Short mmCIF file of C-alpha atoms and ligand atoms in Angstrom, two decimals:
data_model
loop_
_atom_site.label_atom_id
_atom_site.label_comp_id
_atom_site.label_asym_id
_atom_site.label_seq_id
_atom_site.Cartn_x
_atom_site.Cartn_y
_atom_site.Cartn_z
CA UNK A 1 6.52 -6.68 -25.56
CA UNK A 2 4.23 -6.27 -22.79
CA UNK A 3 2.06 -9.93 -23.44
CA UNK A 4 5.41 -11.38 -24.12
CA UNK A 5 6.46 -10.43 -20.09
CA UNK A 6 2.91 -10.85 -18.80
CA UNK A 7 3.85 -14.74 -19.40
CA UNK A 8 6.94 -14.56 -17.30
CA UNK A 9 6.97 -14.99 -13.67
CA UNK A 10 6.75 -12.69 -11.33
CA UNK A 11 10.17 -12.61 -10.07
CA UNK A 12 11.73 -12.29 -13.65
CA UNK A 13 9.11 -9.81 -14.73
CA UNK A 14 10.26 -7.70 -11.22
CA UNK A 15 13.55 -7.11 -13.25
CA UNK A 16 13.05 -7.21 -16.62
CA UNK A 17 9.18 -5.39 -17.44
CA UNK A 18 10.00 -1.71 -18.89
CA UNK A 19 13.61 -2.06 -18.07
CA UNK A 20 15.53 -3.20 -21.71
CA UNK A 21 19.38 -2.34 -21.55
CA UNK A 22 19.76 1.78 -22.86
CA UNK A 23 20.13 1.31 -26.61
CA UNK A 24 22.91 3.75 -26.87
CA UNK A 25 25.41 2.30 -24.61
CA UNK A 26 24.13 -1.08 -23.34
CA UNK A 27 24.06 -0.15 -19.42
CA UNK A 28 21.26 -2.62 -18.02
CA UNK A 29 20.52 -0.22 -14.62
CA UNK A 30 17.88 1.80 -16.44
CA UNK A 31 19.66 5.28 -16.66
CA UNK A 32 18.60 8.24 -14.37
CA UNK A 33 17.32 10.71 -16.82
CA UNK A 34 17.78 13.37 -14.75
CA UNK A 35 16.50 16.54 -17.02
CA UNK A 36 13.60 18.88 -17.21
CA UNK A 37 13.10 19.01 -20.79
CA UNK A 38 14.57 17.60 -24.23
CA UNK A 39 16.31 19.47 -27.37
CA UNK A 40 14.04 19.80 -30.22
CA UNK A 41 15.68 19.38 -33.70
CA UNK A 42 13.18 22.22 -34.92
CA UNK A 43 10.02 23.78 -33.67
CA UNK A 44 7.56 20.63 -32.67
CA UNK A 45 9.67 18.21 -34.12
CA UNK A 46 11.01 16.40 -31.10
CA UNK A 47 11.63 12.50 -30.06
CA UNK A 48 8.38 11.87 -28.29
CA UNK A 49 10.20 13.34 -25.00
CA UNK A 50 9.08 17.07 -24.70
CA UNK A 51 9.24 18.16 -20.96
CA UNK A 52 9.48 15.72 -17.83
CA UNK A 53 6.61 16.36 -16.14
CA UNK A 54 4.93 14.83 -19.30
CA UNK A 55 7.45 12.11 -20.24
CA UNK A 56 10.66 10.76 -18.77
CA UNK A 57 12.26 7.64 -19.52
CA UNK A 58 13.32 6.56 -16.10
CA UNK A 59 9.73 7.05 -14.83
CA UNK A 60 8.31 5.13 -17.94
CA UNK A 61 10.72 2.00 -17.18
CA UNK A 62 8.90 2.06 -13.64
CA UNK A 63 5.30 2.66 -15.09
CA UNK A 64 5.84 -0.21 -17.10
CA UNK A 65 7.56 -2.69 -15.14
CA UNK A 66 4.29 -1.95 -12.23
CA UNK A 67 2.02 -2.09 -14.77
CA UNK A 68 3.34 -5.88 -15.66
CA UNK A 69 3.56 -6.46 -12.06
CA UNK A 70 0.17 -5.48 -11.07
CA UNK A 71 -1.38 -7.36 -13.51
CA UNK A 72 -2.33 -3.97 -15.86
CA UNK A 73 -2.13 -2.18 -18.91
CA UNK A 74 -1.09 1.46 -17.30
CA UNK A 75 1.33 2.19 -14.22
CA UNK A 76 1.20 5.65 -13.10
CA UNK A 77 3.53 7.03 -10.14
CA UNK A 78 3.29 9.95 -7.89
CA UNK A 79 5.47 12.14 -5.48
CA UNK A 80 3.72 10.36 -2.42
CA UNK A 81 1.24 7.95 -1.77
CA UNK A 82 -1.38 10.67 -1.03
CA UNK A 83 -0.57 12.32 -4.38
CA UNK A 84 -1.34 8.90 -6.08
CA UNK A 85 -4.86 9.50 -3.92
CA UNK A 86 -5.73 12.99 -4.51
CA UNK A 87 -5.47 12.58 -8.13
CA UNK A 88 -7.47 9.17 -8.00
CA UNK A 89 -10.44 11.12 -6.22
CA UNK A 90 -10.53 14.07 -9.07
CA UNK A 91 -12.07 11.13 -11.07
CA UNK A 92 -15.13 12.15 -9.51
CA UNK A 93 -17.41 15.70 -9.43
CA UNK A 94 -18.56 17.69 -6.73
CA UNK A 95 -22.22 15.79 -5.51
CA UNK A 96 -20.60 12.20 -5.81
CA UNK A 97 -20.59 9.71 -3.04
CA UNK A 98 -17.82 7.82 -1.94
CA UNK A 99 -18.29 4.48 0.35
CA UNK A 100 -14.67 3.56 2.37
CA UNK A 101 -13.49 1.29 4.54
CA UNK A 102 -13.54 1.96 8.11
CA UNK A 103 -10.02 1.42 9.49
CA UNK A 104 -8.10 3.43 6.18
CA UNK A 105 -4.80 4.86 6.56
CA UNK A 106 -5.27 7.99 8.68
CA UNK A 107 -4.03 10.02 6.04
CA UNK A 108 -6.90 8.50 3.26
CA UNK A 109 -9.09 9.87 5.92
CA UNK A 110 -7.96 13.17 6.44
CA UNK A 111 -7.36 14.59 3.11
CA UNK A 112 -11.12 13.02 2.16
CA UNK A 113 -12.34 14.51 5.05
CA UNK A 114 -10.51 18.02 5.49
CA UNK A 115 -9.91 18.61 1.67
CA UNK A 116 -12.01 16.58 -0.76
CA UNK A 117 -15.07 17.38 1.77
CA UNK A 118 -14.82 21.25 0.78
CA UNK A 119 -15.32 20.57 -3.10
CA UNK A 120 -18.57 18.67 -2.76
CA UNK A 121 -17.22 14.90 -2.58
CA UNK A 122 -19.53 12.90 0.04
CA UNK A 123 -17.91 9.69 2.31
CA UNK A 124 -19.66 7.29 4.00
CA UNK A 125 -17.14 4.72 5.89
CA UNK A 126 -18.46 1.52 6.94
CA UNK A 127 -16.81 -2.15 7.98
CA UNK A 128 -16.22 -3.34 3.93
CA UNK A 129 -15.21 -6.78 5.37
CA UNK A 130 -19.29 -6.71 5.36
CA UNK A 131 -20.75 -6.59 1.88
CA UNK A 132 -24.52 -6.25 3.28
CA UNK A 133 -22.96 -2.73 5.02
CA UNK A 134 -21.69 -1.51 2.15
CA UNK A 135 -24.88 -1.89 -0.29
CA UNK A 136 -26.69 -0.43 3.40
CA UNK A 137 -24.37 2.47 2.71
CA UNK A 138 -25.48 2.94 -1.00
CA UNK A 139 -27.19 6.08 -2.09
CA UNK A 140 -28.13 7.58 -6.16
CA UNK A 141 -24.69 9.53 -5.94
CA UNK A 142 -22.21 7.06 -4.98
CA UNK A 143 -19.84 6.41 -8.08
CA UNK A 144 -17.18 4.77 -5.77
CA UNK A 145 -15.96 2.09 -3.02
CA UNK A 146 -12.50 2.85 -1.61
CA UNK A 147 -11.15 -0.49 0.35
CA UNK A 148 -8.34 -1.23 1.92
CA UNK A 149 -7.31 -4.91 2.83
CA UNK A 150 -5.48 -5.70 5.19
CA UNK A 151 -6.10 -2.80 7.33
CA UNK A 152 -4.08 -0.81 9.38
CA UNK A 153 -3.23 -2.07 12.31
CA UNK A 154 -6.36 -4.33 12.57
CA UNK A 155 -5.23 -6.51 9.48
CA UNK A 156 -9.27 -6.91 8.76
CA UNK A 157 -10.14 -8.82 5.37
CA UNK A 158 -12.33 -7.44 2.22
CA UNK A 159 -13.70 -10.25 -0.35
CA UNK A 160 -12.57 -8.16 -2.94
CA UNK A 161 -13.92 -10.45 -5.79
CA UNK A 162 -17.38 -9.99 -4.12
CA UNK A 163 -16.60 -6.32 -3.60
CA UNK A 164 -16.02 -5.94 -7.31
CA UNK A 165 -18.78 -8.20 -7.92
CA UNK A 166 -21.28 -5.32 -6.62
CA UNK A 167 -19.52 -2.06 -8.24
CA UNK A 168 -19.89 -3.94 -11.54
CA UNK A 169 -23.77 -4.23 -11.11
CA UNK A 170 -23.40 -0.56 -9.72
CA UNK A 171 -21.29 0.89 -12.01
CA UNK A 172 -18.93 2.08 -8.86
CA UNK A 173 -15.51 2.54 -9.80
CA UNK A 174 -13.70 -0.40 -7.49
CA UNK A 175 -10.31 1.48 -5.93
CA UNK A 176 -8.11 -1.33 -3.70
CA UNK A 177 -5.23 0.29 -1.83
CA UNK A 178 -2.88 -2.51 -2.12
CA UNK A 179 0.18 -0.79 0.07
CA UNK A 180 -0.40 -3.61 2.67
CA UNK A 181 -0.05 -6.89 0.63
CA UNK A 182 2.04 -5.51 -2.24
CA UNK A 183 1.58 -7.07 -5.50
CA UNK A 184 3.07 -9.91 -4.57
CA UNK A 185 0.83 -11.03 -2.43
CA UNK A 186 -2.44 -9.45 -4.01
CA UNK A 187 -3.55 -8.78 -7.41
CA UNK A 188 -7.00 -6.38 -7.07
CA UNK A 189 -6.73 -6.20 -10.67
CA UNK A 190 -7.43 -9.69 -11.26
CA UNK A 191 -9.92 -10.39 -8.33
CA UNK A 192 -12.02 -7.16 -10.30
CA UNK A 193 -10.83 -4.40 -8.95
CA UNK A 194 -10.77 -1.08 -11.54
CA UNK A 195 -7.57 0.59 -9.78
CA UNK A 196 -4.77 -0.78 -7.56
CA UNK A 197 -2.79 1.80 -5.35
CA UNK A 198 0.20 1.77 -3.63
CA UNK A 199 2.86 4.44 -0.94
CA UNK A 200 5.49 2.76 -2.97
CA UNK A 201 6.69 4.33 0.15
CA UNK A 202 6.27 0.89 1.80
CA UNK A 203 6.77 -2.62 0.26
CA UNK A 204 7.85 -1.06 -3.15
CA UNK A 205 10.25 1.05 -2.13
CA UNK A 206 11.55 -1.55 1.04
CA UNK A 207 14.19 0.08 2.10
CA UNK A 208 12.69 3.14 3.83
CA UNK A 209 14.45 5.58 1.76
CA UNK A 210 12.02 7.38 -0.81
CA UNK A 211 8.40 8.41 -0.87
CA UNK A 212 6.29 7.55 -3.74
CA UNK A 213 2.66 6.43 -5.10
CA UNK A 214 1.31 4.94 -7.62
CA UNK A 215 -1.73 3.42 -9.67
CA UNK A 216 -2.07 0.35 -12.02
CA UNK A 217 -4.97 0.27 -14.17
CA UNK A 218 -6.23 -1.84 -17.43
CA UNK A 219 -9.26 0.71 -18.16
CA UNK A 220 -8.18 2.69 -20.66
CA UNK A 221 -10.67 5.76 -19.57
CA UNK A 222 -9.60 5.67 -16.31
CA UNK A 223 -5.79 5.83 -17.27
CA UNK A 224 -6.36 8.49 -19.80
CA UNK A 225 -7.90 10.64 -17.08
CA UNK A 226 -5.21 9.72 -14.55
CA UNK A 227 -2.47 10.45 -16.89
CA UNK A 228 -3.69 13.65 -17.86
CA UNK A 229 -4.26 15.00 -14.49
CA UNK A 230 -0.87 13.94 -13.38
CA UNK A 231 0.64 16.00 -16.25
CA UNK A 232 -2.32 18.87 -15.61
CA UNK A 233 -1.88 19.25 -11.72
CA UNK A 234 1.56 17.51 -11.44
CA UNK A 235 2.37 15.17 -8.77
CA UNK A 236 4.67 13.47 -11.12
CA UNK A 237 7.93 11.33 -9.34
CA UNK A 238 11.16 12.33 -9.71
CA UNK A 239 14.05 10.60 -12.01
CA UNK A 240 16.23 9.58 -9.02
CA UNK A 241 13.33 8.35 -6.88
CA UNK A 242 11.45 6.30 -9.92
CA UNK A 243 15.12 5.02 -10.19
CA UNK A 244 15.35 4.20 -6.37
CA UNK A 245 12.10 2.39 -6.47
CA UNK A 246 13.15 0.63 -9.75
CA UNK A 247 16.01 -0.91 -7.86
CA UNK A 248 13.21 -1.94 -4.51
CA UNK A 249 11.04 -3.83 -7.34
CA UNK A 250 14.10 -5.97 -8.29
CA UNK A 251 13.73 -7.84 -4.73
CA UNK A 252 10.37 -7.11 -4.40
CA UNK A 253 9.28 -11.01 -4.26
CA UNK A 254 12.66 -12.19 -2.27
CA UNK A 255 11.71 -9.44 0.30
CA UNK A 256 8.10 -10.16 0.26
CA UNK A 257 8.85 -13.75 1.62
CA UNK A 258 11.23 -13.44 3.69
CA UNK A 259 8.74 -10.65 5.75
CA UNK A 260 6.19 -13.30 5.53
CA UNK A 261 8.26 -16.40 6.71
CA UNK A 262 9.54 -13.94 9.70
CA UNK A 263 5.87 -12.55 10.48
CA UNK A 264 4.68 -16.18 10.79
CA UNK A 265 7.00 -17.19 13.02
CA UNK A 266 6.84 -13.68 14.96
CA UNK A 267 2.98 -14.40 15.37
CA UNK A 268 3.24 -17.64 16.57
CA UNK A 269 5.39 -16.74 19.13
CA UNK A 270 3.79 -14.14 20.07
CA UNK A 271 0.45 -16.30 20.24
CA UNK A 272 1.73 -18.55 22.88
CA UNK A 273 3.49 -15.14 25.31
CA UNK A 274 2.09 -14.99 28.70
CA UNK A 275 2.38 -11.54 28.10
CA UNK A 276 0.14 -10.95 25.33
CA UNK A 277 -3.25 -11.42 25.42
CA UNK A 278 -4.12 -11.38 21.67
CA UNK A 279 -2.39 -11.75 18.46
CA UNK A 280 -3.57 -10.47 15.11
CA UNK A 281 -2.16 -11.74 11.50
CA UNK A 282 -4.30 -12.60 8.90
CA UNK A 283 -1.56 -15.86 8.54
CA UNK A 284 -2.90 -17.57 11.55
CA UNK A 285 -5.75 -20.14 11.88
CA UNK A 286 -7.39 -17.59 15.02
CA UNK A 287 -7.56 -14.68 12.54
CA UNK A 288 -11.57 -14.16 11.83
CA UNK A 289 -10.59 -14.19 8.72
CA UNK A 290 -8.23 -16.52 8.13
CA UNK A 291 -9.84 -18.41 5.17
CA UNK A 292 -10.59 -15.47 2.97
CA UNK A 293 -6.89 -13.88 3.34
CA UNK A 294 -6.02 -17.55 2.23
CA UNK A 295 -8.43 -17.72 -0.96
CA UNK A 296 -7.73 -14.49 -2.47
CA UNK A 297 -4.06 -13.70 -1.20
CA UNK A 298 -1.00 -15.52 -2.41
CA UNK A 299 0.97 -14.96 1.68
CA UNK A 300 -0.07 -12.63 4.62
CA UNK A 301 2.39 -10.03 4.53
CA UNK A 302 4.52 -8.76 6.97
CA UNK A 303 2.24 -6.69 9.17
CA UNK A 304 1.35 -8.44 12.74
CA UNK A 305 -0.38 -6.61 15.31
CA UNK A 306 -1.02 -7.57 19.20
CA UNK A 307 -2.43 -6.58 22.37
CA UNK A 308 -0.44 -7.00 25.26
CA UNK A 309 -1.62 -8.35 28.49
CA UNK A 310 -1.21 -4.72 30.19
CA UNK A 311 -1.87 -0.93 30.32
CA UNK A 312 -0.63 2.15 27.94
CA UNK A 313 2.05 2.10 30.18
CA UNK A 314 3.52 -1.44 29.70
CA UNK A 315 3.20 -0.79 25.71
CA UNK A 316 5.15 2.30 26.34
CA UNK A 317 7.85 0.39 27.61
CA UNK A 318 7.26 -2.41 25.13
CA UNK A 319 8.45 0.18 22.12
CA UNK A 320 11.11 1.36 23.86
CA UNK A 321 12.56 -1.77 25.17
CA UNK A 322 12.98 -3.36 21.60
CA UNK A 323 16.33 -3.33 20.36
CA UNK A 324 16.31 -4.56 16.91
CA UNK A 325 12.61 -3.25 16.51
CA UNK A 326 13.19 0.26 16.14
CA UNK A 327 10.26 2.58 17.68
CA UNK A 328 9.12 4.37 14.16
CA UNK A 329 6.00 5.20 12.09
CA UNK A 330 5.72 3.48 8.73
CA UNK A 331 6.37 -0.04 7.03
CA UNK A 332 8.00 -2.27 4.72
CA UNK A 333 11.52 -1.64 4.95
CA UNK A 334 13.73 -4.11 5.62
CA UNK A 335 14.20 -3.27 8.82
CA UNK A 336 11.97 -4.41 11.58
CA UNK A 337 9.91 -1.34 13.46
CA UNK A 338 7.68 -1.03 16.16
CA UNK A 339 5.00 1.48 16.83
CA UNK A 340 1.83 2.04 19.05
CA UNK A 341 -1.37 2.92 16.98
CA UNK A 342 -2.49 4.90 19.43
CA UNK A 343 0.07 6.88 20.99
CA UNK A 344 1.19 7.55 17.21
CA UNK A 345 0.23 6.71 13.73
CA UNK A 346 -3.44 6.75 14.87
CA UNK A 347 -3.54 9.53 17.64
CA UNK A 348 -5.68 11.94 15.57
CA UNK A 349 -8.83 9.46 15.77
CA UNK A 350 -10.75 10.44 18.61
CA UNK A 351 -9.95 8.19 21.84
CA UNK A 352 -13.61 6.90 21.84
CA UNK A 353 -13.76 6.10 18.48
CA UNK A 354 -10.35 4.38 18.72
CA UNK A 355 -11.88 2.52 21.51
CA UNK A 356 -14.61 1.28 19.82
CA UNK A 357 -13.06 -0.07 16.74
CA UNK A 358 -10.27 -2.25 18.84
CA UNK A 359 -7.57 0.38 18.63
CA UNK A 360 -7.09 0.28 22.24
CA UNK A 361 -3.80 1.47 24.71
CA UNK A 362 -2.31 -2.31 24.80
CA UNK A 363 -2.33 -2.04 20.80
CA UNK A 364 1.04 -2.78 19.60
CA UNK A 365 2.03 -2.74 15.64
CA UNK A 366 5.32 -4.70 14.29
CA UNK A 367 6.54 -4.07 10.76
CA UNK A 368 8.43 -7.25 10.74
CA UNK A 369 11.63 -6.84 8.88
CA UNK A 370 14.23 -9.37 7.02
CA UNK A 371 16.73 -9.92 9.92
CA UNK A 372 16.84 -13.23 11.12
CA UNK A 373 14.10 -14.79 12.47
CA UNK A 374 15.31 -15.86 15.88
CA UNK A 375 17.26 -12.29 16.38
CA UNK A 376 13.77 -10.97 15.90
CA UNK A 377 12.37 -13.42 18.43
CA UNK A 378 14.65 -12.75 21.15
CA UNK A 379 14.32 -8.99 20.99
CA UNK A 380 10.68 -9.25 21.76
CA UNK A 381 10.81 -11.49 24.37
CA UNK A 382 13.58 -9.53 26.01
CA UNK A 383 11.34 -6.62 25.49
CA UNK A 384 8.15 -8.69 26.89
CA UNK A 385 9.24 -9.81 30.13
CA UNK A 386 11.40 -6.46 31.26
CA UNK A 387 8.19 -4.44 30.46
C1 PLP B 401 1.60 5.17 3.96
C2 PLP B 401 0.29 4.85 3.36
C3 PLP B 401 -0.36 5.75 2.49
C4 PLP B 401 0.20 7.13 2.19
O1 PLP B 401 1.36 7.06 1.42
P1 PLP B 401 2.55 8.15 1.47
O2 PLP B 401 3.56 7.57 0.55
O3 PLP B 401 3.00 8.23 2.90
O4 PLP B 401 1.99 9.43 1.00
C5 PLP B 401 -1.56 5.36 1.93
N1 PLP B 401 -2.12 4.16 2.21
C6 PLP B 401 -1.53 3.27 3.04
C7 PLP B 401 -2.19 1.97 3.31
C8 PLP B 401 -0.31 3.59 3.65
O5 PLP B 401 0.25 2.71 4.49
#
């Protein structure tokens, strides 16, 4: 069942992997099983379903269907993003050493930092779009290399094939957060990687109404581990929400390119504003890393970031002259949103540090949404010349 769909395209796999019509009645929207446990016919003798944090059907028709879409063998999903994390890391023991990219999701940071810190797990986070900084960064405990790519809001690039390359010969486990790209437009499975992860939250989800996580693995270990921890500490999903996220991965690939054709034209007309002074999407030719985001992604996503040609105050008035763009924190829905890194999603990283890594006051992030194109383009450069 599962090699049969692997051979199908992406698109058709986005609405048919894990998600047969019910057998019972025929209905093709996979059913919301929404119960906490299952009638036995006697003591132990039940139908494989016992209690839902252990098994549910509607969470097993997601599973499956990311699974086939990530390019795996086991799809895993969590009440948040960070839930998908926190389990991830109890793959490792107190003493171990974790190397992570520099510009993670602040989040990523904090619960390594504040939480995972206090039970003996060690980070080191250095620029991973630089392979001789991450071997630098190697020490006897390290067991794992956390990446990100794109970043947030920088959009910076990993060789993830190269990355993988060197936890191979290390025996690291290889963990790509994917949220950025989606799988869609990146398969970290394929290019090496031991464990994708998404906030389904994002691109998954699209429509800014649920929070979720997930994994996709093909090692067997680490999905026996995963799964049992989910069921042991239990972050599992919801019914409704695995059913909600379901129905985001049936548009997963239209949505996907219509965020990229919009951020491409976004960023190139952005790049030519006499009020910005930079433009940053891994799409266009100025990117510094432009030629890797080609070779190992399929698109560049829908992310672009930019500094304007003026102060904190300017981008102030930037986010809040935006019409369509609505002023927000997160990304991927389908609607367009606006944010400044470092008045919000980024304002617990210390101002030098933010400094230093390019995360400066004239920082402006778009999640560029599926409106029209030239409704898009007109709200910014409304936006642009009365700030
Ligand atoms: C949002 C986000 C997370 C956290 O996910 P939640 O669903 O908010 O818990 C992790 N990584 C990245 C890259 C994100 O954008």
């Amino acid at each position: 069942m599962r090699d049969e769909n692997q051979q199908l395209h992406f698109d058709t796999r986005a609405i048919h992997a894990g998600q047969a019509p019910e057998p019972r009645t025929g209905a093709i929207s996979v059913p919301i099983f929404q119960t906490s446990t299952y009638v036995q016919r006697g003591p132990g003798e039940h139908t494989g379903y016992e209690y839902s944090r252990t098994q549910n059907p509607t969470r097993e028709a997601l599973e499956q269907c990311l699974a086939s879409l990530e390019g795996g063998t086991h799809g895993i999903v969590y009440s948040s993003g960070m839930a998908a994390i926190s389990t991830v890391m109890t793959l490792l023991k107190s003493g171990d050493h974790v190397i992570c990219s520099d510009d993670v999701y602040g989040g990523t940071y904090r619960v390594f930092e504040t939480v995972f810190r206090r039970y003996g797990l060690e980070y080191t986070y250095v620029n991973t779009s630089d392979l001789e900084e991450i071997a630098a960064a190697a020490g006897p405990a390290t067991k794992m290399l956390w990446v990100e790519s794109p970043t947030n809001p920088l959009l910076k690039i990993t060789d993830l094939a190269a990355a993988a390359e060197l936890c191979r010969s290390r025996q690291w486990v290889f963990v790509v957060d994917n949220t950025f790209a989606s799988p869609y437009f990146q398969q970290p499975l394929a290019l090496g990687a031991d464990v994708a992860l998404h906030s389904m939250t994002k691109y998954i989800g699209g429509h800014a109404d649920a929070v979720g996580g997930c994994v996709v693995t093909a090692n067997e270990q680490i999905a026996e581990r995963l799964r049992f921890t989910q069921n042991a500490a239990g972050a599992c999903l919801g019914p409704f929400d695995c059913w909600v996220f379901l129905r985001g991965l049936k548009t997963l690939g239209l949505r996907m390119r219509q965020h990229e054709a919009n951020a491409q034209k976004v960023a190139v007309f952005l790049e030519q504003h006499p009020r910005v002074r930079r433009v940053i999407y891994p799409g266009l030719p100025s990117h510094p890393h432009h030629q890797l985001a080609n070779r190992q992604m399929t698109g560049f996503g829908g992310i672009v970031s930019f500094y304007l040609a003026g102060d904190v105050e300017a981008a102030r008035r930037v986010c809040q002259a935006t019409r369509l763009f609505q002023c927000a924190e997160s990304l991927g829905g389908v609607e367009s949103l606006i944010e400044h890194p470092g008045i919000m999603t980024h304002a617990s990283i210390p101002e030098i540090i933010r400094r230093e890594k390019g995360l400066t006051d004239d920082l402006i992030r778009l999640s560029v949404g599926i409106e029209d194109a030239e409704d898009l383009i007109d709200d910014l450069d409304t936006a642009l010349r009365s700030a």
